[in-house]
mmCIF file of C-alpha atoms in Angstrom:
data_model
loop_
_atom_site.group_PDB
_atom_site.id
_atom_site.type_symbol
_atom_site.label_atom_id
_atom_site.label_comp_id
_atom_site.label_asym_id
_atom_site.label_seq_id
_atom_site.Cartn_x
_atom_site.Cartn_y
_atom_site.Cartn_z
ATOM 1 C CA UNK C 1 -23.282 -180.857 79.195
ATOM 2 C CA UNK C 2 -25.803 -182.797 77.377
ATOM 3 C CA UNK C 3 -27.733 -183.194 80.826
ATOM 4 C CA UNK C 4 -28.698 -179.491 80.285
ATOM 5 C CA UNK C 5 -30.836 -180.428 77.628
ATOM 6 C CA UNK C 6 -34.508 -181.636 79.116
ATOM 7 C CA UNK C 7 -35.628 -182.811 75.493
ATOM 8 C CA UNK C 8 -34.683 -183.813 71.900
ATOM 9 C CA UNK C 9 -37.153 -181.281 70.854
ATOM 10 C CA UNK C 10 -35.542 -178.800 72.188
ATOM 11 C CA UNK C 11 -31.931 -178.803 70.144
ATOM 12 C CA UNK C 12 -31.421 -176.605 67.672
ATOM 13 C CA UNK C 13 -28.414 -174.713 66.977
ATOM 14 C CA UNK C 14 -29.191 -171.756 69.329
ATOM 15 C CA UNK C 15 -29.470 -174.153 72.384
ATOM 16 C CA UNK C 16 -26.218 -175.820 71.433
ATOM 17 C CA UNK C 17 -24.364 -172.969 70.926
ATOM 18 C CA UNK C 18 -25.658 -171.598 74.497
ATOM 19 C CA UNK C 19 -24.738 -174.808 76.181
ATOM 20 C CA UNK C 20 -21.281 -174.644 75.364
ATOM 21 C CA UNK C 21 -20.774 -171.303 76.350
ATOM 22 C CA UNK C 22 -21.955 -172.192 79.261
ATOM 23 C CA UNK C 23 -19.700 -174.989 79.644
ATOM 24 C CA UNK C 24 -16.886 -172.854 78.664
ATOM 25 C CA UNK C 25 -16.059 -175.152 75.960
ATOM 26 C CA UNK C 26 -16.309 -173.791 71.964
ATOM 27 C CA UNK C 27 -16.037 -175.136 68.304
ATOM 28 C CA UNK C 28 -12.564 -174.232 66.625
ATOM 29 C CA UNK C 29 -14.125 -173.449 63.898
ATOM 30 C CA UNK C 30 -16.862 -171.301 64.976
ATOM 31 C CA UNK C 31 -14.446 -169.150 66.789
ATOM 32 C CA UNK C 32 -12.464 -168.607 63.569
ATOM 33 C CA UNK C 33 -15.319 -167.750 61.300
ATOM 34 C CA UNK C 34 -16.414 -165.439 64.194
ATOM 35 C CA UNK C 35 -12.962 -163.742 64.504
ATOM 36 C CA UNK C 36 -13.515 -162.656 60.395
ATOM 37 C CA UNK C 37 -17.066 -161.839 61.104
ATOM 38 C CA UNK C 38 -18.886 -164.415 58.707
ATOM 39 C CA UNK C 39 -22.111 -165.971 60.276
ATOM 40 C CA UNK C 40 -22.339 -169.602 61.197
ATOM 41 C CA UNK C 41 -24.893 -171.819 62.433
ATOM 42 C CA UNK C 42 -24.333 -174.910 64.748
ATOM 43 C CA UNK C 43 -26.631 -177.455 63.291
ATOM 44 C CA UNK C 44 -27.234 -180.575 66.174
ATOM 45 C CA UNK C 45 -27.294 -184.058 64.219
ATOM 46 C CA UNK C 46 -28.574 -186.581 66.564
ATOM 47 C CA UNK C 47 -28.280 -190.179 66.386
ATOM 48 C CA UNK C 48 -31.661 -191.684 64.519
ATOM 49 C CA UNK C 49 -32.950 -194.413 67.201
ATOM 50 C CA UNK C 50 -34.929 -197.604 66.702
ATOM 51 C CA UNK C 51 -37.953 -196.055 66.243
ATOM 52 C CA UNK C 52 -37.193 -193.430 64.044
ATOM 53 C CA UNK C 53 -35.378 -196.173 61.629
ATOM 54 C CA UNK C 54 -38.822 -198.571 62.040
ATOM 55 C CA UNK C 55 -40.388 -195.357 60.443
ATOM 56 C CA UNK C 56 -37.964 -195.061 57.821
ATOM 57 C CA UNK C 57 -38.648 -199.489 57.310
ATOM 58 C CA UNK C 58 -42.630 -198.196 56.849
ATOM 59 C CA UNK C 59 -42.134 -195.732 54.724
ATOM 60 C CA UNK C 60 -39.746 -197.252 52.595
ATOM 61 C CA UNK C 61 -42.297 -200.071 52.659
ATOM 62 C CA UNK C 62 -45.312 -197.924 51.795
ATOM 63 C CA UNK C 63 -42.773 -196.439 48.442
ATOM 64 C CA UNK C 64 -42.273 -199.910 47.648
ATOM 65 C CA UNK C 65 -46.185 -200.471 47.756
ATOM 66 C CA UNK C 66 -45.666 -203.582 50.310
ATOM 67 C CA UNK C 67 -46.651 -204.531 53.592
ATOM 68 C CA UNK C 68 -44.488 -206.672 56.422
ATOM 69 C CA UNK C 69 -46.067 -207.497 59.986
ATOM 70 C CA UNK C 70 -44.689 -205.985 63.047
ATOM 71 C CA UNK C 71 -42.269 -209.488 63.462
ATOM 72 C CA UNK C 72 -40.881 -208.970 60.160
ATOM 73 C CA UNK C 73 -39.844 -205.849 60.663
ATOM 74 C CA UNK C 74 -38.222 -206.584 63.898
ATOM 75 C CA UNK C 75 -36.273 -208.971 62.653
ATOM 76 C CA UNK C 76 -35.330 -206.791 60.021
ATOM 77 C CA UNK C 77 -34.632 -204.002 62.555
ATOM 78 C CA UNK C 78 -32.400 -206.788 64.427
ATOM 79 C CA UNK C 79 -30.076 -206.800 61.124
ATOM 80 C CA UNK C 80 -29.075 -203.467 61.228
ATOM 81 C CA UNK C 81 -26.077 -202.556 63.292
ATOM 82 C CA UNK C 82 -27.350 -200.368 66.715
ATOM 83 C CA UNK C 83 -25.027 -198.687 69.421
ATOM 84 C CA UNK C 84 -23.796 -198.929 72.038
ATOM 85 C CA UNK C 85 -23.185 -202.477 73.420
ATOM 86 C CA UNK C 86 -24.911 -201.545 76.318
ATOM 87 C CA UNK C 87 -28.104 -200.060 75.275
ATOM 88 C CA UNK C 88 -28.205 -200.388 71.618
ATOM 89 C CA UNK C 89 -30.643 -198.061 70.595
ATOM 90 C CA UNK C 90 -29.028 -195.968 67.941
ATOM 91 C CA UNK C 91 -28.365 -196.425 64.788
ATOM 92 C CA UNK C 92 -24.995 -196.713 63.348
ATOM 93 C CA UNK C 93 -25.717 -195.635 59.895
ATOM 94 C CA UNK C 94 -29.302 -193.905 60.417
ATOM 95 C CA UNK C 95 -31.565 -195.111 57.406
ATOM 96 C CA UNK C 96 -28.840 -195.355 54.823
ATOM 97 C CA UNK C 97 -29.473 -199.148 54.494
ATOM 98 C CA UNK C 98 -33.399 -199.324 55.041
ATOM 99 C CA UNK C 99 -33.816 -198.998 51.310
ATOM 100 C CA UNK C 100 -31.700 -202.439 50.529
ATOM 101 C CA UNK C 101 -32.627 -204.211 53.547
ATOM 102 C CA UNK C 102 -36.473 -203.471 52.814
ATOM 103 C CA UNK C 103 -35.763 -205.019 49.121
ATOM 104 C CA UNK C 104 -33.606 -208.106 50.294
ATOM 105 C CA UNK C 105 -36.340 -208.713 52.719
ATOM 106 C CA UNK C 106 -39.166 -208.487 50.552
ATOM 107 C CA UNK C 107 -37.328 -210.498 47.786
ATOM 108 C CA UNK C 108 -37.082 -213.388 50.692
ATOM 109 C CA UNK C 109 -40.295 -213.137 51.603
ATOM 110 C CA UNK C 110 -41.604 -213.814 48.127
ATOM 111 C CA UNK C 111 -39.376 -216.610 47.846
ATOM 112 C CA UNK C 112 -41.646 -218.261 50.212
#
C-alpha cells in the first residue's frame, strides 16, 4: 500500500484515506464516526529521519545561541536511538530528546 505513494510530499490525509480504499482496508474508527455522520480527518504522521532530527540539533543549537561542527553533531546524532536494525534511518522518538542531548553536549564540550 505504501508503494502507491511516489513521495513524502505527497501524504496528506486525502491521499491516505484514498489509498486505503483502494486497498480495501479502513480505520475502525473512521467508519464509526462516519456511520453517525461527524467529519474526520486522517492525519499521516511519518517517522522524522536523520536529517530532519540534524535540523532539529541546528535549530535547537541556534536557540541555545551555540555552534557544534558537522562531527559533533554526528556523534551526537549517533546517540540517539534510530530504526530499524537494518537501515536505521528513523527516529525512534523524533526530536523529543534534541533539546537535552544539545545541552549535555554543549555542557561537555565546555568542559574541555
Amino acid at each position: 500500500a505504501k508503494s502507491d505513494l511516489n513521495s513524502l510530499s505527497k501524504v496528506d490525509s486525502g491521499s491516505v484515506r484514498k489509498m486505503l480504499e483502494n486497498d480495501g482496508e479502513s480505520l475502525p474508527l473512521l467508519n464509526f464516526l462516519s456511520e453517525y455522520s461527524i467529519p474526520s480527518v486522517v492525519i499521516p504522521f511519518l517517522p522524522l529521519t536523520r536529517d530532519h532530527i540534524r535540523s532539529c540539533i541546528n535549530a535547537e543549537l541556534r536557540r541555545s545561541g551555540a555552534t557544534m561542527s558537522g562531527s559533533e553533531v554526528n556523534r551526537l546524532l549517533n546517540e540517539l536511538h534510530f530504526f530499524s536494525k537494518d537501515l536505521p534511518i528513523f527516529g525512534k522518538t523524533g526530536c523529543k530528546q534534541v533539546a537535552t542531548k544539545v545541552a549535555l553536549a554543549l555542557s561537555r564540550l565546555s568542559e574541555l
